[in-house]
């Protein structure tokens, strides 16, 4: 078991699941099909076969603390395996970086790669196929798990299997991009498989293929260090593992294989895929949250804030959050990316974040904002503290609503209890701390000034390594 490693890819924005999924809270960090998030479900599933200490999770630096926090809740030893990319560069650099780090510990390691945002119903079938793929990898094959199609889907890439190798394992003849419906139907009829984005290989074999097909990238990855990664990672080519390596192996008929598997798989990539997998009411509705549905049928009704009521509608997806609501024909949920692209121009903040934002010390919720003010509720975990900071363009009023606050305000350090407050002028160094080891701290913050954006911050000390604003 100590020679087996699993890389969890925890990147991507999940824009087709807007408005619930945002770039700072993407779908893999959400609970979409149960009480645990998709990342947590993935990590727990893999930990049944691989030691939690050998789980390597590659994410973006923006998600580093959230990922660590979610893993700490279920598999504390997996937290040390979190690797944070300073710049998103697609799947091949992420996998290569993680695999190279694994190889430094164990060059003969057996490495498996899994996305963090997929749902799998039949774990027995998954584990069996994974073991079969590992057997092929031990024989020197770069091996994939290919999903047996249940329909001629146009949202997935396909794999063409050919000659049988052994034990439900086939050589790969070609990879094909997402097809139109007619082409997808022919693929299904001719035994093609969906490309799941799951890979299994030996570390030394993978690095050998990298040396042959991506020598420049491999050389750059070998030079990465804690001191230079922020500057050098962005110089890596942005390329997927399919295009940058797997397709090249297939074209040249190198040792690349696929294991077909039918395991109740979905990438949960759209609201329609969520609808297909959730339990239905008698009217064939999927309902999440506080919802009243009258004369409503065949709808996805997802309410994360307030109350949602429908009357006399059908075949709709209605998604309501604190700051945005989506209403669209359920058959058009694959097209939400177009809407998000337009929002990125007109209201970029609605694409980036929710009103409630997770931070390593806790969370804050924007209750109201205007041109020259913003009101927040801030909650600190026990023993957590914000950075020592100041703002150039705003002053802040803090009112404690629950717990005890330790506050640095200029050259003074004070303790405030519930219903007590303080005023922090602009350009004044300040810090908020929760001295309790058991109870959270909640305050209301009122910001006033010419500019109240989140980027008006200068940090002087920070236990979370965020001295760059």
Tab-separated table of C-alpha atoms in Angstrom:
chain	number	residue	atom	x	y	z
A	1	UNK	CA	0.000	0.000	0.000
A	2	UNK	CA	2.927	2.361	0.671
A	3	UNK	CA	3.992	2.138	-2.978
A	4	UNK	CA	0.578	3.275	-4.189
A	5	UNK	CA	-0.174	6.965	-4.547
A	6	UNK	CA	-3.245	8.823	-5.749
A	7	UNK	CA	-3.241	12.337	-7.166
A	8	UNK	CA	-6.491	14.262	-6.749
A	9	UNK	CA	-6.942	17.070	-9.263
A	10	UNK	CA	-8.841	19.825	-7.473
A	11	UNK	CA	-8.881	22.641	-10.010
A	12	UNK	CA	-11.372	24.189	-12.405
A	13	UNK	CA	-14.180	26.692	-11.965
A	14	UNK	CA	-17.315	24.623	-12.615
A	15	UNK	CA	-18.897	27.527	-14.470
A	16	UNK	CA	-21.744	25.388	-15.837
A	17	UNK	CA	-23.034	25.092	-12.265
A	18	UNK	CA	-23.332	28.847	-11.752
A	19	UNK	CA	-24.623	30.520	-9.611
A	20	UNK	CA	-23.870	27.909	-6.922
A	21	UNK	CA	-20.350	27.280	-8.242
A	22	UNK	CA	-18.041	30.326	-8.381
A	23	UNK	CA	-14.346	30.585	-9.189
A	24	UNK	CA	-13.463	30.944	-5.478
A	25	UNK	CA	-15.918	28.186	-4.476
A	26	UNK	CA	-16.002	25.751	-7.429
A	27	UNK	CA	-18.117	22.623	-7.655
A	28	UNK	CA	-15.541	20.245	-6.174
A	29	UNK	CA	-15.742	22.192	-2.901
A	30	UNK	CA	-19.556	21.989	-2.778
A	31	UNK	CA	-21.911	19.303	-1.466
A	32	UNK	CA	-23.954	18.593	-4.596
A	33	UNK	CA	-25.028	14.981	-4.066
A	34	UNK	CA	-24.836	14.378	-0.343
A	35	UNK	CA	-23.679	15.878	2.942
A	36	UNK	CA	-19.987	15.839	2.046
A	37	UNK	CA	-18.360	17.855	-0.719
A	38	UNK	CA	-17.241	16.192	-3.938
A	39	UNK	CA	-13.599	16.566	-2.851
A	40	UNK	CA	-14.328	14.878	0.465
A	41	UNK	CA	-16.215	12.053	-1.235
A	42	UNK	CA	-13.292	11.503	-3.612
A	43	UNK	CA	-10.674	11.487	-0.858
A	44	UNK	CA	-12.668	9.063	1.292
A	45	UNK	CA	-13.236	6.745	-1.682
A	46	UNK	CA	-9.544	6.660	-2.583
A	47	UNK	CA	-8.439	6.222	1.029
A	48	UNK	CA	-10.066	2.783	1.016
A	49	UNK	CA	-7.271	1.659	-1.316
A	50	UNK	CA	-4.423	4.140	-0.772
A	51	UNK	CA	-2.965	5.370	2.506
A	52	UNK	CA	-4.234	8.865	3.330
A	53	UNK	CA	-0.608	9.910	3.709
A	54	UNK	CA	-0.121	9.013	0.015
A	55	UNK	CA	-2.977	11.176	-1.247
A	56	UNK	CA	-1.629	14.172	-3.158
A	57	UNK	CA	-4.172	16.918	-3.837
A	58	UNK	CA	-3.236	19.530	-6.431
A	59	UNK	CA	-5.286	22.707	-6.253
A	60	UNK	CA	-4.981	26.421	-6.963
A	61	UNK	CA	-3.472	28.672	-4.329
A	62	UNK	CA	-6.831	30.491	-4.044
A	63	UNK	CA	-8.369	27.248	-2.752
A	64	UNK	CA	-5.449	26.004	-0.647
A	65	UNK	CA	-6.904	26.750	2.792
A	66	UNK	CA	-10.416	25.590	1.919
A	67	UNK	CA	-9.042	22.309	0.517
A	68	UNK	CA	-6.910	21.752	3.608
A	69	UNK	CA	-9.852	22.536	5.848
A	70	UNK	CA	-12.150	20.087	4.081
A	71	UNK	CA	-9.548	17.320	4.148
A	72	UNK	CA	-8.786	17.986	7.817
A	73	UNK	CA	-12.432	17.239	8.645
A	74	UNK	CA	-12.237	13.703	7.229
A	75	UNK	CA	-8.582	12.627	6.720
A	76	UNK	CA	-6.185	14.824	8.716
A	77	UNK	CA	-3.072	13.036	7.433
A	78	UNK	CA	-4.027	13.941	3.845
A	79	UNK	CA	-3.593	17.654	4.574
A	80	UNK	CA	0.207	17.433	4.251
A	81	UNK	CA	-0.222	16.237	0.656
A	82	UNK	CA	-1.870	19.431	-0.604
A	83	UNK	CA	0.094	21.112	-3.397
A	84	UNK	CA	-1.018	24.601	-4.486
A	85	UNK	CA	-0.416	25.920	-7.988
A	86	UNK	CA	0.230	29.674	-7.998
A	87	UNK	CA	-1.110	29.799	-11.571
A	88	UNK	CA	-3.551	27.403	-13.232
A	89	UNK	CA	-1.750	25.614	-16.112
A	90	UNK	CA	-4.146	22.745	-17.028
A	91	UNK	CA	-3.798	19.072	-16.103
A	92	UNK	CA	-0.442	17.985	-17.547
A	93	UNK	CA	1.749	20.391	-15.519
A	94	UNK	CA	-0.254	19.619	-12.366
A	95	UNK	CA	0.109	15.853	-12.809
A	96	UNK	CA	3.745	16.086	-13.829
A	97	UNK	CA	4.615	18.297	-10.854
A	98	UNK	CA	2.925	15.945	-8.393
A	99	UNK	CA	4.372	12.811	-10.002
A	100	UNK	CA	7.896	14.221	-9.959
A	101	UNK	CA	7.561	14.983	-6.235
A	102	UNK	CA	6.306	11.432	-5.646
A	103	UNK	CA	9.221	10.012	-7.648
A	104	UNK	CA	11.715	11.780	-5.382
A	105	UNK	CA	10.349	9.642	-2.536
A	106	UNK	CA	9.708	6.484	-4.534
A	107	UNK	CA	10.716	6.293	-8.227
A	108	UNK	CA	8.908	2.955	-8.590
A	109	UNK	CA	5.651	4.289	-7.168
A	110	UNK	CA	2.366	3.288	-8.755
A	111	UNK	CA	0.468	6.520	-9.357
A	112	UNK	CA	-3.242	6.990	-10.071
A	113	UNK	CA	-4.855	10.284	-11.044
A	114	UNK	CA	-8.477	11.174	-10.327
A	115	UNK	CA	-10.554	14.352	-10.718
A	116	UNK	CA	-12.065	15.593	-7.470
A	117	UNK	CA	-15.487	16.442	-8.877
A	118	UNK	CA	-16.893	13.131	-10.135
A	119	UNK	CA	-19.642	10.946	-8.687
A	120	UNK	CA	-19.340	7.148	-8.628
A	121	UNK	CA	-22.250	4.958	-7.548
A	122	UNK	CA	-20.698	1.487	-7.860
A	123	UNK	CA	-17.471	1.563	-5.869
A	124	UNK	CA	-16.952	-2.189	-6.212
A	125	UNK	CA	-16.825	-1.872	-10.012
A	126	UNK	CA	-14.543	1.151	-9.641
A	127	UNK	CA	-12.082	-0.637	-7.358
A	128	UNK	CA	-12.023	-3.687	-9.651
A	129	UNK	CA	-11.282	-1.577	-12.729
A	130	UNK	CA	-8.666	0.414	-10.809
A	131	UNK	CA	-6.878	-2.810	-9.820
A	132	UNK	CA	-6.975	-3.992	-13.443
A	133	UNK	CA	-5.504	-0.668	-14.565
A	134	UNK	CA	-2.754	-0.977	-11.959
A	135	UNK	CA	-1.847	-4.418	-13.313
A	136	UNK	CA	-1.443	-2.910	-16.793
A	137	UNK	CA	0.576	-0.032	-15.349
A	138	UNK	CA	2.917	-2.474	-13.625
A	139	UNK	CA	3.569	-3.922	-17.093
A	140	UNK	CA	4.661	-0.473	-18.304
A	141	UNK	CA	1.388	0.808	-19.774
A	142	UNK	CA	0.023	4.320	-19.406
A	143	UNK	CA	-3.502	3.238	-18.533
A	144	UNK	CA	-6.877	4.973	-18.478
A	145	UNK	CA	-10.271	4.137	-17.071
A	146	UNK	CA	-12.835	4.428	-19.860
A	147	UNK	CA	-16.516	4.735	-19.021
A	148	UNK	CA	-18.972	2.476	-20.826
A	149	UNK	CA	-21.428	4.987	-22.377
A	150	UNK	CA	-25.044	4.989	-21.296
A	151	UNK	CA	-26.090	7.400	-24.063
A	152	UNK	CA	-24.586	9.241	-27.067
A	153	UNK	CA	-23.446	12.175	-24.926
A	154	UNK	CA	-21.941	15.180	-26.690
A	155	UNK	CA	-20.330	16.638	-23.562
A	156	UNK	CA	-17.517	14.077	-23.219
A	157	UNK	CA	-14.410	13.141	-25.167
A	158	UNK	CA	-14.235	9.541	-26.409
A	159	UNK	CA	-11.588	6.796	-26.482
A	160	UNK	CA	-11.345	4.213	-29.267
A	161	UNK	CA	-10.213	0.835	-27.879
A	162	UNK	CA	-8.730	-1.805	-30.180
A	163	UNK	CA	-6.751	-4.972	-29.599
A	164	UNK	CA	-7.389	-6.793	-26.347
A	165	UNK	CA	-4.309	-7.069	-24.140
A	166	UNK	CA	-5.534	-9.114	-21.164
A	167	UNK	CA	-8.180	-9.178	-18.463
A	168	UNK	CA	-10.558	-6.518	-19.794
A	169	UNK	CA	-7.710	-4.257	-20.916
A	170	UNK	CA	-7.404	-2.823	-24.439
A	171	UNK	CA	-4.881	-0.849	-26.397
A	172	UNK	CA	-5.956	2.688	-27.301
A	173	UNK	CA	-6.157	3.570	-30.988
A	174	UNK	CA	-7.314	7.179	-30.719
A	175	UNK	CA	-8.779	9.970	-28.616
A	176	UNK	CA	-11.549	12.069	-30.126
A	177	UNK	CA	-12.943	15.415	-28.994
A	178	UNK	CA	-16.525	16.084	-27.930
A	179	UNK	CA	-18.637	15.059	-30.969
A	180	UNK	CA	-21.970	16.167	-32.376
A	181	UNK	CA	-24.965	13.927	-31.679
A	182	UNK	CA	-24.773	11.906	-34.900
A	183	UNK	CA	-21.075	11.206	-34.419
A	184	UNK	CA	-21.629	10.345	-30.752
A	185	UNK	CA	-24.268	7.792	-31.756
A	186	UNK	CA	-21.806	6.111	-34.121
A	187	UNK	CA	-19.129	6.084	-31.400
A	188	UNK	CA	-21.454	4.322	-28.970
A	189	UNK	CA	-22.466	1.790	-31.621
A	190	UNK	CA	-18.805	1.050	-32.358
A	191	UNK	CA	-17.693	0.450	-28.783
A	192	UNK	CA	-16.007	3.760	-27.979
A	193	UNK	CA	-15.684	4.767	-24.311
A	194	UNK	CA	-16.100	8.048	-22.508
A	195	UNK	CA	-12.836	9.628	-21.400
A	196	UNK	CA	-13.137	9.878	-17.607
A	197	UNK	CA	-9.882	11.745	-16.987
A	198	UNK	CA	-8.643	8.918	-14.718
A	199	UNK	CA	-5.104	7.618	-15.298
A	200	UNK	CA	-2.824	4.978	-13.788
A	201	UNK	CA	0.930	4.620	-14.404
A	202	UNK	CA	4.277	3.969	-12.787
A	203	UNK	CA	6.076	7.165	-11.862
A	204	UNK	CA	9.254	6.292	-13.746
A	205	UNK	CA	7.310	5.280	-16.866
A	206	UNK	CA	5.360	8.549	-16.849
A	207	UNK	CA	8.500	10.633	-16.410
A	208	UNK	CA	10.126	8.677	-19.236
A	209	UNK	CA	7.229	9.605	-21.526
A	210	UNK	CA	7.534	13.222	-20.352
A	211	UNK	CA	11.240	13.216	-21.205
A	212	UNK	CA	10.361	12.010	-24.724
A	213	UNK	CA	7.324	14.175	-25.498
A	214	UNK	CA	7.521	17.132	-23.108
A	215	UNK	CA	11.223	17.521	-22.289
A	216	UNK	CA	11.078	21.282	-21.762
A	217	UNK	CA	8.197	21.042	-19.322
A	218	UNK	CA	9.871	18.235	-17.388
A	219	UNK	CA	13.104	20.224	-17.126
A	220	UNK	CA	11.178	23.237	-15.826
A	221	UNK	CA	9.326	21.145	-13.250
A	222	UNK	CA	12.559	19.647	-11.962
A	223	UNK	CA	13.809	23.189	-11.282
A	224	UNK	CA	10.772	24.280	-9.260
A	225	UNK	CA	11.413	25.107	-5.613
A	226	UNK	CA	9.623	26.855	-2.768
A	227	UNK	CA	11.653	29.971	-3.535
A	228	UNK	CA	10.913	30.236	-7.267
A	229	UNK	CA	7.580	28.506	-7.843
A	230	UNK	CA	5.470	31.674	-7.880
A	231	UNK	CA	7.578	33.166	-10.646
A	232	UNK	CA	8.438	30.002	-12.601
A	233	UNK	CA	5.214	27.987	-12.536
A	234	UNK	CA	3.504	30.474	-14.833
A	235	UNK	CA	6.141	29.736	-17.492
A	236	UNK	CA	4.920	26.143	-17.857
A	237	UNK	CA	2.881	25.437	-20.966
A	238	UNK	CA	-0.860	25.271	-20.336
A	239	UNK	CA	-1.781	21.893	-21.813
A	240	UNK	CA	-4.018	18.972	-20.873
A	241	UNK	CA	-2.618	15.508	-20.237
A	242	UNK	CA	-4.806	14.222	-23.091
A	243	UNK	CA	-3.389	16.577	-25.690
A	244	UNK	CA	0.130	16.879	-24.293
A	245	UNK	CA	0.815	13.179	-23.715
A	246	UNK	CA	-1.964	10.588	-24.088
A	247	UNK	CA	-2.894	11.468	-27.677
A	248	UNK	CA	0.758	11.400	-28.697
A	249	UNK	CA	1.162	7.923	-27.230
A	250	UNK	CA	-1.915	6.702	-29.112
A	251	UNK	CA	-0.783	8.195	-32.414
A	252	UNK	CA	2.576	6.467	-32.169
A	253	UNK	CA	1.045	3.223	-30.854
A	254	UNK	CA	3.123	3.376	-27.680
A	255	UNK	CA	2.166	1.504	-24.535
A	256	UNK	CA	-1.191	3.098	-23.790
A	257	UNK	CA	-4.200	1.100	-22.594
A	258	UNK	CA	-7.759	1.541	-21.382
A	259	UNK	CA	-9.903	-0.446	-18.956
A	260	UNK	CA	-13.663	-0.183	-19.638
A	261	UNK	CA	-15.869	0.202	-16.580
A	262	UNK	CA	-19.549	0.675	-15.876
A	263	UNK	CA	-19.678	2.173	-12.378
A	264	UNK	CA	-22.557	4.648	-12.321
A	265	UNK	CA	-20.224	7.519	-13.192
A	266	UNK	CA	-20.974	11.194	-13.765
A	267	UNK	CA	-18.755	14.250	-13.884
A	268	UNK	CA	-21.620	16.331	-12.421
A	269	UNK	CA	-20.721	18.951	-14.995
A	270	UNK	CA	-24.128	20.575	-15.475
A	271	UNK	CA	-27.392	21.173	-13.660
A	272	UNK	CA	-29.011	18.581	-15.906
A	273	UNK	CA	-26.520	15.947	-14.705
A	274	UNK	CA	-27.391	16.913	-11.119
A	275	UNK	CA	-31.080	16.513	-11.986
A	276	UNK	CA	-30.532	13.064	-13.468
A	277	UNK	CA	-28.809	11.763	-10.333
A	278	UNK	CA	-30.982	13.230	-7.569
A	279	UNK	CA	-34.081	11.687	-6.002
A	280	UNK	CA	-37.318	12.950	-7.604
A	281	UNK	CA	-40.669	13.954	-6.133
A	282	UNK	CA	-43.945	12.508	-7.404
A	283	UNK	CA	-44.035	15.366	-9.940
A	284	UNK	CA	-40.504	14.461	-11.120
A	285	UNK	CA	-38.949	17.510	-9.501
A	286	UNK	CA	-35.579	17.672	-7.768
A	287	UNK	CA	-35.925	19.923	-4.722
A	288	UNK	CA	-33.121	21.274	-2.529
A	289	UNK	CA	-33.657	23.768	0.301
A	290	UNK	CA	-36.787	25.718	1.265
A	291	UNK	CA	-39.076	25.347	-1.749
A	292	UNK	CA	-42.823	25.487	-2.362
A	293	UNK	CA	-43.732	23.974	-5.758
A	294	UNK	CA	-47.370	24.110	-6.910
A	295	UNK	CA	-48.427	22.673	-10.274
A	296	UNK	CA	-44.728	22.323	-11.044
A	297	UNK	CA	-43.244	19.329	-12.860
A	298	UNK	CA	-39.924	18.099	-14.289
A	299	UNK	CA	-38.004	20.948	-12.649
A	300	UNK	CA	-34.748	21.344	-10.741
A	301	UNK	CA	-35.460	23.703	-7.844
A	302	UNK	CA	-32.316	24.477	-5.816
A	303	UNK	CA	-32.562	27.103	-3.115
A	304	UNK	CA	-29.521	28.081	-1.063
A	305	UNK	CA	-30.951	31.292	0.406
A	306	UNK	CA	-34.346	32.665	1.359
A	307	UNK	CA	-37.490	30.966	0.094
A	308	UNK	CA	-38.267	29.759	-3.422
A	309	UNK	CA	-41.824	29.296	-4.713
A	310	UNK	CA	-43.013	28.187	-8.168
A	311	UNK	CA	-46.451	27.954	-9.726
A	312	UNK	CA	-47.531	26.392	-13.015
A	313	UNK	CA	-44.115	25.799	-14.581
A	314	UNK	CA	-42.314	22.790	-16.037
A	315	UNK	CA	-38.906	21.711	-17.346
A	316	UNK	CA	-37.043	24.564	-15.661
A	317	UNK	CA	-33.825	24.809	-13.690
A	318	UNK	CA	-34.202	27.438	-10.972
A	319	UNK	CA	-31.117	28.014	-8.813
A	320	UNK	CA	-31.289	30.672	-6.104
A	321	UNK	CA	-28.378	31.946	-4.012
A	322	UNK	CA	-28.017	34.987	-1.768
A	323	UNK	CA	-26.944	37.293	-4.584
A	324	UNK	CA	-28.016	35.684	-7.873
A	325	UNK	CA	-30.807	33.572	-9.358
A	326	UNK	CA	-30.661	31.434	-12.495
A	327	UNK	CA	-33.819	30.490	-14.416
A	328	UNK	CA	-33.410	28.517	-17.613
A	329	UNK	CA	-34.931	25.723	-19.646
A	330	UNK	CA	-33.570	22.502	-18.175
A	331	UNK	CA	-32.453	21.394	-21.636
A	332	UNK	CA	-30.164	24.445	-21.890
A	333	UNK	CA	-28.060	23.957	-18.776
A	334	UNK	CA	-25.025	22.947	-20.877
A	335	UNK	CA	-25.067	26.499	-22.322
A	336	UNK	CA	-24.664	28.326	-18.998
A	337	UNK	CA	-21.007	28.972	-19.864
A	338	UNK	CA	-22.251	31.543	-22.396
A	339	UNK	CA	-24.150	33.343	-19.668
A	340	UNK	CA	-21.148	33.273	-17.339
A	341	UNK	CA	-18.940	34.743	-20.070
A	342	UNK	CA	-21.325	37.691	-20.355
A	343	UNK	CA	-21.487	38.086	-16.574
A	344	UNK	CA	-17.704	38.145	-16.423
A	345	UNK	CA	-17.904	41.421	-18.348
A	346	UNK	CA	-20.954	42.982	-16.678
A	347	UNK	CA	-20.831	41.667	-13.082
A	348	UNK	CA	-17.511	39.858	-12.558
A	349	UNK	CA	-17.986	39.662	-8.781
A	350	UNK	CA	-20.949	37.333	-9.336
A	351	UNK	CA	-18.679	34.905	-11.176
A	352	UNK	CA	-15.885	35.062	-8.637
A	353	UNK	CA	-17.389	34.712	-5.197
A	354	UNK	CA	-20.486	34.292	-3.050
A	355	UNK	CA	-21.565	36.755	-0.393
A	356	UNK	CA	-20.135	34.306	2.143
A	357	UNK	CA	-16.393	33.840	1.602
A	358	UNK	CA	-14.197	31.227	3.298
A	359	UNK	CA	-10.867	32.278	4.758
A	360	UNK	CA	-8.243	30.235	6.634
A	361	UNK	CA	-9.329	31.931	9.874
A	362	UNK	CA	-13.094	31.462	9.308
A	363	UNK	CA	-15.521	33.295	7.017
A	364	UNK	CA	-17.186	36.587	6.275
A	365	UNK	CA	-20.576	37.394	4.754
A	366	UNK	CA	-21.331	40.639	2.928
A	367	UNK	CA	-24.676	41.760	4.329
A	368	UNK	CA	-24.961	44.970	2.319
A	369	UNK	CA	-22.719	47.148	0.191
A	370	UNK	CA	-22.919	50.485	-1.568
A	371	UNK	CA	-20.686	52.986	-3.282
A	372	UNK	CA	-18.898	54.146	-0.128
A	373	UNK	CA	-19.746	51.506	2.451
A	374	UNK	CA	-19.873	47.747	3.090
A	375	UNK	CA	-21.355	45.798	6.003
A	376	UNK	CA	-19.984	42.348	6.875
A	377	UNK	CA	-20.557	39.620	9.429
A	378	UNK	CA	-17.161	38.125	10.328
A	379	UNK	CA	-16.806	34.774	12.123
A	380	UNK	CA	-13.436	33.626	13.495
A	381	UNK	CA	-12.688	30.049	14.468
A	382	UNK	CA	-11.335	29.369	17.978
A	383	UNK	CA	-7.772	30.730	18.402
A	384	UNK	CA	-7.831	32.170	14.875
A	385	UNK	CA	-6.633	35.645	13.995
A	386	UNK	CA	-6.586	37.924	10.990
A	387	UNK	CA	-3.377	39.400	9.642
A	388	UNK	CA	-1.925	42.565	11.132
A	389	UNK	CA	-3.080	44.977	8.441
A	390	UNK	CA	-4.190	48.450	7.427
A	391	UNK	CA	-6.342	50.060	4.754
A	392	UNK	CA	-5.451	53.204	2.843
A	393	UNK	CA	-8.926	54.229	1.701
A	394	UNK	CA	-11.389	53.106	4.366
A	395	UNK	CA	-12.098	53.197	8.080
A	396	UNK	CA	-13.831	50.372	9.952
A	397	UNK	CA	-16.283	50.063	12.852
A	398	UNK	CA	-16.321	46.713	14.691
A	399	UNK	CA	-19.187	45.571	16.941
A	400	UNK	CA	-18.860	42.251	18.796
A	401	UNK	CA	-22.068	40.210	18.633
A	402	UNK	CA	-20.898	36.891	20.125
A	403	UNK	CA	-17.743	35.809	21.913
A	404	UNK	CA	-14.744	37.838	23.079
A	405	UNK	CA	-12.517	39.769	20.665
A	406	UNK	CA	-8.863	40.605	21.164
A	407	UNK	CA	-8.231	43.697	19.050
A	408	UNK	CA	-5.044	45.470	18.083
A	409	UNK	CA	-5.923	49.085	17.195
A	410	UNK	CA	-2.827	51.116	16.525
A	411	UNK	CA	-0.620	50.931	19.625
A	412	UNK	CA	-3.439	49.621	21.861
A	413	UNK	CA	-4.558	46.030	22.490
A	414	UNK	CA	-8.058	45.684	23.966
A	415	UNK	CA	-10.598	42.967	24.814
A	416	UNK	CA	-14.234	43.513	23.782
A	417	UNK	CA	-17.312	41.477	24.721
A	418	UNK	CA	-20.730	41.222	23.073
A	419	UNK	CA	-22.367	44.631	22.430
A	420	UNK	CA	-19.044	46.498	22.708
A	421	UNK	CA	-17.379	48.254	19.767
A	422	UNK	CA	-14.301	50.046	18.463
A	423	UNK	CA	-13.439	52.411	15.603
A	424	UNK	CA	-10.367	51.899	13.409
A	425	UNK	CA	-9.305	54.927	11.338
A	426	UNK	CA	-7.839	54.405	7.883
A	427	UNK	CA	-4.044	53.948	7.685
A	428	UNK	CA	-4.095	52.428	11.190
A	429	UNK	CA	-2.528	49.017	11.788
A	430	UNK	CA	-5.062	46.639	13.314
A	431	UNK	CA	-5.791	42.981	13.949
A	432	UNK	CA	-8.755	40.889	15.100
A	433	UNK	CA	-8.164	37.730	17.182
A	434	UNK	CA	-10.324	35.118	18.871
A	435	UNK	CA	-8.626	34.190	22.165
A	436	UNK	CA	-11.122	31.399	22.943
A	437	UNK	CA	-9.985	27.828	22.386
A	438	UNK	CA	-13.559	26.532	22.083
A	439	UNK	CA	-16.018	29.208	20.943
A	440	UNK	CA	-16.232	31.106	17.649
A	441	UNK	CA	-16.138	34.897	17.584
A	442	UNK	CA	-18.691	36.906	15.584
A	443	UNK	CA	-18.553	40.611	14.824
A	444	UNK	CA	-20.272	43.092	12.539
A	445	UNK	CA	-17.881	45.220	10.501
A	446	UNK	CA	-18.983	48.481	8.878
A	447	UNK	CA	-16.525	49.816	6.302
A	448	UNK	CA	-16.713	53.479	5.219
A	449	UNK	CA	-14.534	55.247	2.684
A	450	UNK	CA	-13.978	56.323	-0.884
A	451	UNK	CA	-13.142	52.709	-1.827
A	452	UNK	CA	-14.171	49.508	-0.011
A	453	UNK	CA	-12.749	46.829	-2.323
A	454	UNK	CA	-11.079	43.712	-0.915
A	455	UNK	CA	-7.754	44.644	-2.511
A	456	UNK	CA	-7.309	47.737	-0.296
A	457	UNK	CA	-5.217	45.898	2.241
A	458	UNK	CA	-1.586	46.037	3.364
A	459	UNK	CA	-0.478	43.094	5.498
A	460	UNK	CA	2.421	43.362	7.949
A	461	UNK	CA	2.180	39.976	9.714
A	462	UNK	CA	0.206	36.890	8.727
A	463	UNK	CA	0.341	33.351	10.083
A	464	UNK	CA	-1.166	32.034	6.809
A	465	UNK	CA	1.605	33.276	4.503
A	466	UNK	CA	-0.453	35.978	2.722
A	467	UNK	CA	1.788	39.017	3.058
A	468	UNK	CA	1.133	39.848	-0.594
A	469	UNK	CA	-2.240	41.615	-0.733
